Amino acid sequence: MGRKGAQTRGRLLDTTQQLIEAGGYFGAGLNQVIAASGMPRGSLYFHFPGGKDELVAEALRRAGREIAAAVDGLAATAPDTTALLTGMITLLGDRLEVSGWRKGCPVATVALELAATHDVLQQVCAEVYASWERILADRLAADGHPDADDTATTVLALIEGALLLARARRDRRPLDAAARRATLLLTTP
C-alpha cells in the first residue's frame, strides 16, 4: 500500500475510533464514517472489504494497541505497580475529561453493546482487555505480588467501572476513589 493509501486507511480508522468511542458501534454507521472522514465510500470498501465489522474490529484493535503502548510506557518508568496504576488512571481520566466526557475506554461501549450478540467483535474486545491485563499482571508479578493474574483482572475491572461512573457523572471522583482503592489493594498483604 502506498503512502496515500495508508493515509486514507488511517483516516478511516481514526474517524471510526472516534465515533465508536463516543457513540459505540451503532453511533459509527458507515455514512457517519464517510461524512466525518471526508473519504469516498469506495475507499472504505477498498480498504475494508468486510465492511463495517472489519472496520470496527480494526479500529478496536488499533485503539487497544494505543492504550497498551501508553500503559507499557508508564510501566517502563513507574517505580512500582501502585505508581503504574495511578498513572494509568490519571492518563485515562485526563483523556476522558479533555474529551468532554466522551472518550473513556476505547472498547467499553462496543463491548457493552455487542458482547452477547456479535462473536467477532466480542472476541476483539476480549483480546484487547487481555492484552491490558497481561501488562498489569507482568508488572504485578515482577513486583512480587501474589496472584498477579487475578489482581490484574480485579484492578482492570476497578478502572473500567470507575471510567464508566466518571463518564456518567461527568466527574473525576470515581477515578480518584478507584486510585485510592487500587493502592490499598496493592499494599495490603
mmCIF file with all atom_site columns, C-alpha atoms in Angstrom:
data_model
loop_
_atom_site.group_PDB
_atom_site.id
_atom_site.type_symbol
_atom_site.label_atom_id
_atom_site.label_alt_id
_atom_site.label_comp_id
_atom_site.label_asym_id
_atom_site.label_entity_id
_atom_site.label_seq_id
_atom_site.pdbx_PDB_ins_code
_atom_site.Cartn_x
_atom_site.Cartn_y
_atom_site.Cartn_z
_atom_site.occupancy
_atom_site.B_iso_or_equiv
_atom_site.pdbx_formal_charge
_atom_site.auth_seq_id
_atom_site.auth_comp_id
_atom_site.auth_asym_id
_atom_site.auth_atom_id
_atom_site.pdbx_PDB_model_num
ATOM 1   C CA . MET A 1 1   ? 0.000   0.000   0.000  1.00 0.00 ? 1   MET A CA 1
ATOM 2   C CA . GLY A 1 2   ? 1.347   3.390   -0.968 1.00 0.00 ? 2   GLY A CA 1
ATOM 3   C CA . ARG A 1 3   ? 1.567   6.453   1.225  1.00 0.00 ? 3   ARG A CA 1
ATOM 4   C CA . LYS A 1 4   ? -1.747  7.860   0.034  1.00 0.00 ? 4   LYS A CA 1
ATOM 5   C CA . GLY A 1 5   ? -3.486  4.540   0.604  1.00 0.00 ? 5   GLY A CA 1
ATOM 6   C CA . ALA A 1 6   ? -2.036  4.296   4.104  1.00 0.00 ? 6   ALA A CA 1
ATOM 7   C CA . GLN A 1 7   ? -3.203  7.848   4.846  1.00 0.00 ? 7   GLN A CA 1
ATOM 8   C CA . THR A 1 8   ? -6.706  7.076   3.605  1.00 0.00 ? 8   THR A CA 1
ATOM 9   C CA . ARG A 1 9   ? -6.864  3.873   5.643  1.00 0.00 ? 9   ARG A CA 1
ATOM 10  C CA . GLY A 1 10  ? -5.530  5.710   8.693  1.00 0.00 ? 10  GLY A CA 1
ATOM 11  C CA . ARG A 1 11  ? -8.090  8.475   8.336  1.00 0.00 ? 11  ARG A CA 1
ATOM 12  C CA . LEU A 1 12  ? -10.922 5.957   8.137  1.00 0.00 ? 12  LEU A CA 1
ATOM 13  C CA . LEU A 1 13  ? -9.624  4.211   11.242 1.00 0.00 ? 13  LEU A CA 1
ATOM 14  C CA . ASP A 1 14  ? -9.114  7.490   13.132 1.00 0.00 ? 14  ASP A CA 1
ATOM 15  C CA . THR A 1 15  ? -12.665 8.543   12.364 1.00 0.00 ? 15  THR A CA 1
ATOM 16  C CA . THR A 1 16  ? -14.106 5.163   13.275 1.00 0.00 ? 16  THR A CA 1
ATOM 17  C CA . GLN A 1 17  ? -12.182 5.100   16.565 1.00 0.00 ? 17  GLN A CA 1
ATOM 18  C CA . GLN A 1 18  ? -13.571 8.499   17.485 1.00 0.00 ? 18  GLN A CA 1
ATOM 19  C CA . LEU A 1 19  ? -17.121 7.573   16.531 1.00 0.00 ? 19  LEU A CA 1
ATOM 20  C CA . ILE A 1 20  ? -17.207 4.182   18.278 1.00 0.00 ? 20  ILE A CA 1
ATOM 21  C CA . GLU A 1 21  ? -15.630 5.527   21.420 1.00 0.00 ? 21  GLU A CA 1
ATOM 22  C CA . ALA A 1 22  ? -18.102 8.380   21.661 1.00 0.00 ? 22  ALA A CA 1
ATOM 23  C CA . GLY A 1 23  ? -21.199 6.606   20.379 1.00 0.00 ? 23  GLY A CA 1
ATOM 24  C CA . GLY A 1 24  ? -20.495 2.895   20.229 1.00 0.00 ? 24  GLY A CA 1
ATOM 25  C CA . TYR A 1 25  ? -20.988 0.521   17.349 1.00 0.00 ? 25  TYR A CA 1
ATOM 26  C CA . PHE A 1 26  ? -24.348 1.971   16.425 1.00 0.00 ? 26  PHE A CA 1
ATOM 27  C CA . GLY A 1 27  ? -23.001 5.527   16.551 1.00 0.00 ? 27  GLY A CA 1
ATOM 28  C CA . ALA A 1 28  ? -20.444 4.672   13.888 1.00 0.00 ? 28  ALA A CA 1
ATOM 29  C CA . GLY A 1 29  ? -22.551 3.984   10.853 1.00 0.00 ? 29  GLY A CA 1
ATOM 30  C CA . LEU A 1 30  ? -20.787 3.849   7.521  1.00 0.00 ? 30  LEU A CA 1
ATOM 31  C CA . ASN A 1 31  ? -22.470 7.064   6.426  1.00 0.00 ? 31  ASN A CA 1
ATOM 32  C CA . GLN A 1 32  ? -21.155 8.817   9.551  1.00 0.00 ? 32  GLN A CA 1
ATOM 33  C CA . VAL A 1 33  ? -17.637 7.432   8.974  1.00 0.00 ? 33  VAL A CA 1
ATOM 34  C CA . ILE A 1 34  ? -17.677 8.572   5.347  1.00 0.00 ? 34  ILE A CA 1
ATOM 35  C CA . ALA A 1 35  ? -19.025 12.026  6.208  1.00 0.00 ? 35  ALA A CA 1
ATOM 36  C CA . ALA A 1 36  ? -16.691 12.622  9.155  1.00 0.00 ? 36  ALA A CA 1
ATOM 37  C CA . SER A 1 37  ? -13.592 11.300  7.383  1.00 0.00 ? 37  SER A CA 1
ATOM 38  C CA . GLY A 1 38  ? -14.296 13.011  4.068  1.00 0.00 ? 38  GLY A CA 1
ATOM 39  C CA . MET A 1 39  ? -13.396 9.767   2.274  1.00 0.00 ? 39  MET A CA 1
ATOM 40  C CA . PRO A 1 40  ? -15.430 8.321   -0.574 1.00 0.00 ? 40  PRO A CA 1
ATOM 41  C CA . ARG A 1 41  ? -17.465 5.167   0.005  1.00 0.00 ? 41  ARG A CA 1
ATOM 42  C CA . GLY A 1 42  ? -15.321 3.277   -2.494 1.00 0.00 ? 42  GLY A CA 1
ATOM 43  C CA . SER A 1 43  ? -12.198 3.919   -0.422 1.00 0.00 ? 43  SER A CA 1
ATOM 44  C CA . LEU A 1 44  ? -13.868 2.481   2.631  1.00 0.00 ? 44  LEU A CA 1
ATOM 45  C CA . TYR A 1 45  ? -14.734 -0.758  0.840  1.00 0.00 ? 45  TYR A CA 1
ATOM 46  C CA . PHE A 1 46  ? -11.339 -0.895  -0.859 1.00 0.00 ? 46  PHE A CA 1
ATOM 47  C CA . HIS A 1 47  ? -9.520  -0.786  2.482  1.00 0.00 ? 47  HIS A CA 1
ATOM 48  C CA . PHE A 1 48  ? -12.160 -2.722  4.424  1.00 0.00 ? 48  PHE A CA 1
ATOM 49  C CA . PRO A 1 49  ? -13.860 -5.163  2.038  1.00 0.00 ? 49  PRO A CA 1
ATOM 50  C CA . GLY A 1 50  ? -15.563 -6.801  5.026  1.00 0.00 ? 50  GLY A CA 1
ATOM 51  C CA . GLY A 1 51  ? -17.487 -3.571  5.600  1.00 0.00 ? 51  GLY A CA 1
ATOM 52  C CA . LYS A 1 52  ? -18.403 -2.101  8.941  1.00 0.00 ? 52  LYS A CA 1
ATOM 53  C CA . ASP A 1 53  ? -17.485 -5.104  11.083 1.00 0.00 ? 53  ASP A CA 1
ATOM 54  C CA . GLU A 1 54  ? -13.979 -5.295  9.637  1.00 0.00 ? 54  GLU A CA 1
ATOM 55  C CA . LEU A 1 55  ? -13.539 -1.542  10.037 1.00 0.00 ? 55  LEU A CA 1
ATOM 56  C CA . VAL A 1 56  ? -14.764 -1.545  13.645 1.00 0.00 ? 56  VAL A CA 1
ATOM 57  C CA . ALA A 1 57  ? -12.673 -4.609  14.546 1.00 0.00 ? 57  ALA A CA 1
ATOM 58  C CA . GLU A 1 58  ? -9.518  -2.984  13.224 1.00 0.00 ? 58  GLU A CA 1
ATOM 59  C CA . ALA A 1 59  ? -10.354 0.331   14.929 1.00 0.00 ? 59  ALA A CA 1
ATOM 60  C CA . LEU A 1 60  ? -10.818 -1.503  18.234 1.00 0.00 ? 60  LEU A CA 1
ATOM 61  C CA . ARG A 1 61  ? -7.533  -3.387  17.842 1.00 0.00 ? 61  ARG A CA 1
ATOM 62  C CA . ARG A 1 62  ? -5.753  -0.161  16.959 1.00 0.00 ? 62  ARG A CA 1
ATOM 63  C CA . ALA A 1 63  ? -7.226  1.711   19.925 1.00 0.00 ? 63  ALA A CA 1
ATOM 64  C CA . GLY A 1 64  ? -6.270  -1.200  22.148 1.00 0.00 ? 64  GLY A CA 1
ATOM 65  C CA . ARG A 1 65  ? -2.679  -1.102  20.913 1.00 0.00 ? 65  ARG A CA 1
ATOM 66  C CA . GLU A 1 66  ? -2.518  2.649   21.536 1.00 0.00 ? 66  GLU A CA 1
ATOM 67  C CA . ILE A 1 67  ? -3.648  2.284   25.151 1.00 0.00 ? 67  ILE A CA 1
ATOM 68  C CA . ALA A 1 68  ? -1.360  -0.743  25.617 1.00 0.00 ? 68  ALA A CA 1
ATOM 69  C CA . ALA A 1 69  ? 1.600   1.276   24.326 1.00 0.00 ? 69  ALA A CA 1
ATOM 70  C CA . ALA A 1 70  ? 0.788   4.116   26.726 1.00 0.00 ? 70  ALA A CA 1
ATOM 71  C CA . VAL A 1 71  ? 0.483   1.681   29.646 1.00 0.00 ? 71  VAL A CA 1
ATOM 72  C CA . ASP A 1 72  ? 3.726   -0.039  28.585 1.00 0.00 ? 72  ASP A CA 1
ATOM 73  C CA . GLY A 1 73  ? 5.402   3.372   28.633 1.00 0.00 ? 73  GLY A CA 1
ATOM 74  C CA . LEU A 1 74  ? 4.071   4.008   32.123 1.00 0.00 ? 74  LEU A CA 1
ATOM 75  C CA . ALA A 1 75  ? 5.176   0.528   33.221 1.00 0.00 ? 75  ALA A CA 1
ATOM 76  C CA . ALA A 1 76  ? 8.698   1.212   31.980 1.00 0.00 ? 76  ALA A CA 1
ATOM 77  C CA . THR A 1 77  ? 9.034   4.379   34.066 1.00 0.00 ? 77  THR A CA 1
ATOM 78  C CA . ALA A 1 78  ? 6.848   3.718   37.119 1.00 0.00 ? 78  ALA A CA 1
ATOM 79  C CA . PRO A 1 79  ? 8.839   2.724   40.195 1.00 0.00 ? 79  PRO A CA 1
ATOM 80  C CA . ASP A 1 80  ? 6.207   0.167   41.243 1.00 0.00 ? 80  ASP A CA 1
ATOM 81  C CA . THR A 1 81  ? 2.790   -1.215  40.373 1.00 0.00 ? 81  THR A CA 1
ATOM 82  C CA . THR A 1 82  ? 0.984   1.347   42.501 1.00 0.00 ? 82  THR A CA 1
ATOM 83  C CA . ALA A 1 83  ? 2.592   4.172   40.529 1.00 0.00 ? 83  ALA A CA 1
ATOM 84  C CA . LEU A 1 84  ? 1.721   2.383   37.278 1.00 0.00 ? 84  LEU A CA 1
ATOM 85  C CA . LEU A 1 85  ? -1.947  2.101   38.254 1.00 0.00 ? 85  LEU A CA 1
ATOM 86  C CA . THR A 1 86  ? -2.140  5.677   39.448 1.00 0.00 ? 86  THR A CA 1
ATOM 87  C CA . GLY A 1 87  ? -0.530  6.796   36.192 1.00 0.00 ? 87  GLY A CA 1
ATOM 88  C CA . MET A 1 88  ? -2.913  4.661   34.160 1.00 0.00 ? 88  MET A CA 1
ATOM 89  C CA . ILE A 1 89  ? -5.973  6.054   35.953 1.00 0.00 ? 89  ILE A CA 1
ATOM 90  C CA . THR A 1 90  ? -4.663  9.591   35.530 1.00 0.00 ? 90  THR A CA 1
ATOM 91  C CA . LEU A 1 91  ? -3.972  9.016   31.823 1.00 0.00 ? 91  LEU A CA 1
ATOM 92  C CA . LEU A 1 92  ? -7.439  7.611   31.140 1.00 0.00 ? 92  LEU A CA 1
ATOM 93  C CA . GLY A 1 93  ? -9.117  10.199  33.365 1.00 0.00 ? 93  GLY A CA 1
ATOM 94  C CA . ASP A 1 94  ? -7.345  13.067  31.617 1.00 0.00 ? 94  ASP A CA 1
ATOM 95  C CA . ARG A 1 95  ? -8.337  11.605  28.261 1.00 0.00 ? 95  ARG A CA 1
ATOM 96  C CA . LEU A 1 96  ? -11.951 11.351  29.400 1.00 0.00 ? 96  LEU A CA 1
ATOM 97  C CA . GLU A 1 97  ? -12.154 14.855  30.851 1.00 0.00 ? 97  GLU A CA 1
ATOM 98  C CA . VAL A 1 98  ? -10.365 16.573  27.933 1.00 0.00 ? 98  VAL A CA 1
ATOM 99  C CA . SER A 1 99  ? -12.800 14.912  25.515 1.00 0.00 ? 99  SER A CA 1
ATOM 100 C CA . GLY A 1 100 ? -15.798 16.407  27.293 1.00 0.00 ? 100 GLY A CA 1
ATOM 101 C CA . TRP A 1 101 ? -16.556 13.038  28.945 1.00 0.00 ? 101 TRP A CA 1
ATOM 102 C CA . ARG A 1 102 ? -16.866 11.243  25.585 1.00 0.00 ? 102 ARG A CA 1
ATOM 103 C CA . LYS A 1 103 ? -13.670 9.157   25.493 1.00 0.00 ? 103 LYS A CA 1
ATOM 104 C CA . GLY A 1 104 ? -13.138 6.816   28.394 1.00 0.00 ? 104 GLY A CA 1
ATOM 105 C CA . CYS A 1 105 ? -12.173 3.323   27.442 1.00 0.00 ? 105 CYS A CA 1
ATOM 106 C CA . PRO A 1 106 ? -11.918 2.906   23.661 1.00 0.00 ? 106 PRO A CA 1
ATOM 107 C CA . VAL A 1 107 ? -13.530 -0.548  23.680 1.00 0.00 ? 107 VAL A CA 1
ATOM 108 C CA . ALA A 1 108 ? -16.009 -0.470  26.562 1.00 0.00 ? 108 ALA A CA 1
ATOM 109 C CA . THR A 1 109 ? -19.011 0.886   24.692 1.00 0.00 ? 109 THR A CA 1
ATOM 110 C CA . VAL A 1 110 ? -18.746 -1.710  21.930 1.00 0.00 ? 110 VAL A CA 1
ATOM 111 C CA . ALA A 1 111 ? -18.124 -4.474  24.484 1.00 0.00 ? 111 ALA A CA 1
ATOM 112 C CA . LEU A 1 112 ? -21.254 -3.481  26.400 1.00 0.00 ? 112 LEU A CA 1
ATOM 113 C CA . GLU A 1 113 ? -23.363 -3.238  23.242 1.00 0.00 ? 113 GLU A CA 1
ATOM 114 C CA . LEU A 1 114 ? -22.301 -6.375  21.414 1.00 0.00 ? 114 LEU A CA 1
ATOM 115 C CA . ALA A 1 115 ? -20.582 -8.901  23.697 1.00 0.00 ? 115 ALA A CA 1
ATOM 116 C CA . ALA A 1 116 ? -23.688 -11.064 23.886 1.00 0.00 ? 116 ALA A CA 1
ATOM 117 C CA . THR A 1 117 ? -24.674 -10.859 20.223 1.00 0.00 ? 117 THR A CA 1
ATOM 118 C CA . HIS A 1 118 ? -21.624 -10.398 17.999 1.00 0.00 ? 118 HIS A CA 1
ATOM 119 C CA . ASP A 1 119 ? -18.976 -13.083 18.373 1.00 0.00 ? 119 ASP A CA 1
ATOM 120 C CA . VAL A 1 120 ? -16.288 -11.474 16.212 1.00 0.00 ? 120 VAL A CA 1
ATOM 121 C CA . LEU A 1 121 ? -16.352 -8.074  17.914 1.00 0.00 ? 121 LEU A CA 1
ATOM 122 C CA . GLN A 1 122 ? -16.759 -9.689  21.347 1.00 0.00 ? 122 GLN A CA 1
ATOM 123 C CA . GLN A 1 123 ? -13.554 -11.606 20.658 1.00 0.00 ? 123 GLN A CA 1
ATOM 124 C CA . VAL A 1 124 ? -11.712 -8.444  19.599 1.00 0.00 ? 124 VAL A CA 1
ATOM 125 C CA . CYS A 1 125 ? -12.808 -6.670  22.801 1.00 0.00 ? 125 CYS A CA 1
ATOM 126 C CA . ALA A 1 126 ? -11.732 -9.686  24.876 1.00 0.00 ? 126 ALA A CA 1
ATOM 127 C CA . GLU A 1 127 ? -8.323  -9.705  23.168 1.00 0.00 ? 127 GLU A CA 1
ATOM 128 C CA . VAL A 1 128 ? -7.799  -6.003  23.857 1.00 0.00 ? 128 VAL A CA 1
ATOM 129 C CA . TYR A 1 129 ? -8.708  -6.375  27.515 1.00 0.00 ? 129 TYR A CA 1
ATOM 130 C CA . ALA A 1 130 ? -6.490  -9.467  27.808 1.00 0.00 ? 130 ALA A CA 1
ATOM 131 C CA . SER A 1 131 ? -3.521  -7.516  26.423 1.00 0.00 ? 131 SER A CA 1
ATOM 132 C CA . TRP A 1 132 ? -4.003  -4.807  29.048 1.00 0.00 ? 132 TRP A CA 1
ATOM 133 C CA . GLU A 1 133 ? -4.408  -7.399  31.802 1.00 0.00 ? 133 GLU A CA 1
ATOM 134 C CA . ARG A 1 134 ? -1.172  -9.057  30.668 1.00 0.00 ? 134 ARG A CA 1
ATOM 135 C CA . ILE A 1 135 ? 0.765   -5.797  31.024 1.00 0.00 ? 135 ILE A CA 1
ATOM 136 C CA . LEU A 1 136 ? -0.609  -5.312  34.529 1.00 0.00 ? 136 LEU A CA 1
ATOM 137 C CA . ALA A 1 137 ? -0.082  -8.955  35.530 1.00 0.00 ? 137 ALA A CA 1
ATOM 138 C CA . ASP A 1 138 ? 3.510   -8.932  34.285 1.00 0.00 ? 138 ASP A CA 1
ATOM 139 C CA . ARG A 1 139 ? 4.285   -5.838  36.330 1.00 0.00 ? 139 ARG A CA 1
ATOM 140 C CA . LEU A 1 140 ? 2.493   -7.218  39.393 1.00 0.00 ? 140 LEU A CA 1
ATOM 141 C CA . ALA A 1 141 ? 4.462   -10.463 39.121 1.00 0.00 ? 141 ALA A CA 1
ATOM 142 C CA . ALA A 1 142 ? 7.721   -8.554  38.672 1.00 0.00 ? 142 ALA A CA 1
ATOM 143 C CA . ASP A 1 143 ? 6.921   -6.586  41.835 1.00 0.00 ? 143 ASP A CA 1
ATOM 144 C CA . GLY A 1 144 ? 6.282   -9.839  43.726 1.00 0.00 ? 144 GLY A CA 1
ATOM 145 C CA . HIS A 1 145 ? 2.508   -9.596  44.087 1.00 0.00 ? 145 HIS A CA 1
ATOM 146 C CA . PRO A 1 146 ? 0.831   -12.951 44.668 1.00 0.00 ? 146 PRO A CA 1
ATOM 147 C CA . ASP A 1 147 ? -1.982  -13.922 42.309 1.00 0.00 ? 147 ASP A CA 1
ATOM 148 C CA . ALA A 1 148 ? -0.841  -11.422 39.693 1.00 0.00 ? 148 ALA A CA 1
ATOM 149 C CA . ASP A 1 149 ? -3.388  -12.574 37.099 1.00 0.00 ? 149 ASP A CA 1
ATOM 150 C CA . ASP A 1 150 ? -6.384  -12.280 39.425 1.00 0.00 ? 150 ASP A CA 1
ATOM 151 C CA . THR A 1 151 ? -5.170  -8.960  40.773 1.00 0.00 ? 151 THR A CA 1
ATOM 152 C CA . ALA A 1 152 ? -4.687  -7.599  37.247 1.00 0.00 ? 152 ALA A CA 1
ATOM 153 C CA . THR A 1 153 ? -8.247  -8.595  36.345 1.00 0.00 ? 153 THR A CA 1
ATOM 154 C CA . THR A 1 154 ? -9.590  -7.018  39.543 1.00 0.00 ? 154 THR A CA 1
ATOM 155 C CA . VAL A 1 155 ? -7.685  -3.784  39.031 1.00 0.00 ? 155 VAL A CA 1
ATOM 156 C CA . LEU A 1 156 ? -8.724  -3.506  35.376 1.00 0.00 ? 156 LEU A CA 1
ATOM 157 C CA . ALA A 1 157 ? -12.359 -4.088  36.376 1.00 0.00 ? 157 ALA A CA 1
ATOM 158 C CA . LEU A 1 158 ? -11.994 -1.368  39.009 1.00 0.00 ? 158 LEU A CA 1
ATOM 159 C CA . ILE A 1 159 ? -10.587 1.062   36.440 1.00 0.00 ? 159 ILE A CA 1
ATOM 160 C CA . GLU A 1 160 ? -13.220 0.218   33.827 1.00 0.00 ? 160 GLU A CA 1
ATOM 161 C CA . GLY A 1 161 ? -16.028 0.687   36.338 1.00 0.00 ? 161 GLY A CA 1
ATOM 162 C CA . ALA A 1 162 ? -14.549 3.974   37.512 1.00 0.00 ? 162 ALA A CA 1
ATOM 163 C CA . LEU A 1 163 ? -14.339 5.207   33.914 1.00 0.00 ? 163 LEU A CA 1
ATOM 164 C CA . LEU A 1 164 ? -17.986 4.325   33.353 1.00 0.00 ? 164 LEU A CA 1
ATOM 165 C CA . LEU A 1 165 ? -19.089 6.112   36.522 1.00 0.00 ? 165 LEU A CA 1
ATOM 166 C CA . ALA A 1 166 ? -16.897 9.135   35.788 1.00 0.00 ? 166 ALA A CA 1
ATOM 167 C CA . ARG A 1 167 ? -18.348 9.374   32.298 1.00 0.00 ? 167 ARG A CA 1
ATOM 168 C CA . ALA A 1 168 ? -21.921 9.027   33.539 1.00 0.00 ? 168 ALA A CA 1
ATOM 169 C CA . ARG A 1 169 ? -21.387 11.622  36.267 1.00 0.00 ? 169 ARG A CA 1
ATOM 170 C CA . ARG A 1 170 ? -19.021 13.863  34.308 1.00 0.00 ? 170 ARG A CA 1
ATOM 171 C CA . ASP A 1 171 ? -16.847 13.895  37.368 1.00 0.00 ? 171 ASP A CA 1
ATOM 172 C CA . ARG A 1 172 ? -13.375 12.519  38.182 1.00 0.00 ? 172 ARG A CA 1
ATOM 173 C CA . ARG A 1 173 ? -14.253 11.472  41.710 1.00 0.00 ? 173 ARG A CA 1
ATOM 174 C CA . PRO A 1 174 ? -14.925 7.815   40.805 1.00 0.00 ? 174 PRO A CA 1
ATOM 175 C CA . LEU A 1 175 ? -11.451 7.676   39.255 1.00 0.00 ? 175 LEU A CA 1
ATOM 176 C CA . ASP A 1 176 ? -9.889  9.211   42.331 1.00 0.00 ? 176 ASP A CA 1
ATOM 177 C CA . ALA A 1 177 ? -11.693 6.664   44.527 1.00 0.00 ? 177 ALA A CA 1
ATOM 178 C CA . ALA A 1 178 ? -10.542 3.823   42.252 1.00 0.00 ? 178 ALA A CA 1
ATOM 179 C CA . ALA A 1 179 ? -6.942  5.026   42.503 1.00 0.00 ? 179 ALA A CA 1
ATOM 180 C CA . ARG A 1 180 ? -7.156  5.065   46.304 1.00 0.00 ? 180 ARG A CA 1
ATOM 181 C CA . ARG A 1 181 ? -8.731  1.586   46.462 1.00 0.00 ? 181 ARG A CA 1
ATOM 182 C CA . ALA A 1 182 ? -6.285  0.137   43.943 1.00 0.00 ? 182 ALA A CA 1
ATOM 183 C CA . THR A 1 183 ? -3.430  1.467   46.069 1.00 0.00 ? 183 THR A CA 1
ATOM 184 C CA . LEU A 1 184 ? -4.920  -0.197  49.158 1.00 0.00 ? 184 LEU A CA 1
ATOM 185 C CA . LEU A 1 185 ? -5.438  -3.434  47.265 1.00 0.00 ? 185 LEU A CA 1
ATOM 186 C CA . LEU A 1 186 ? -1.815  -3.498  46.178 1.00 0.00 ? 186 LEU A CA 1
ATOM 187 C CA . THR A 1 187 ? -0.322  -2.529  49.523 1.00 0.00 ? 187 THR A CA 1
ATOM 188 C CA . THR A 1 188 ? -2.461  -4.763  51.760 1.00 0.00 ? 188 THR A CA 1
ATOM 189 C CA . PRO A 1 189 ? -0.749  -8.102  52.428 1.00 0.00 ? 189 PRO A CA 1
#
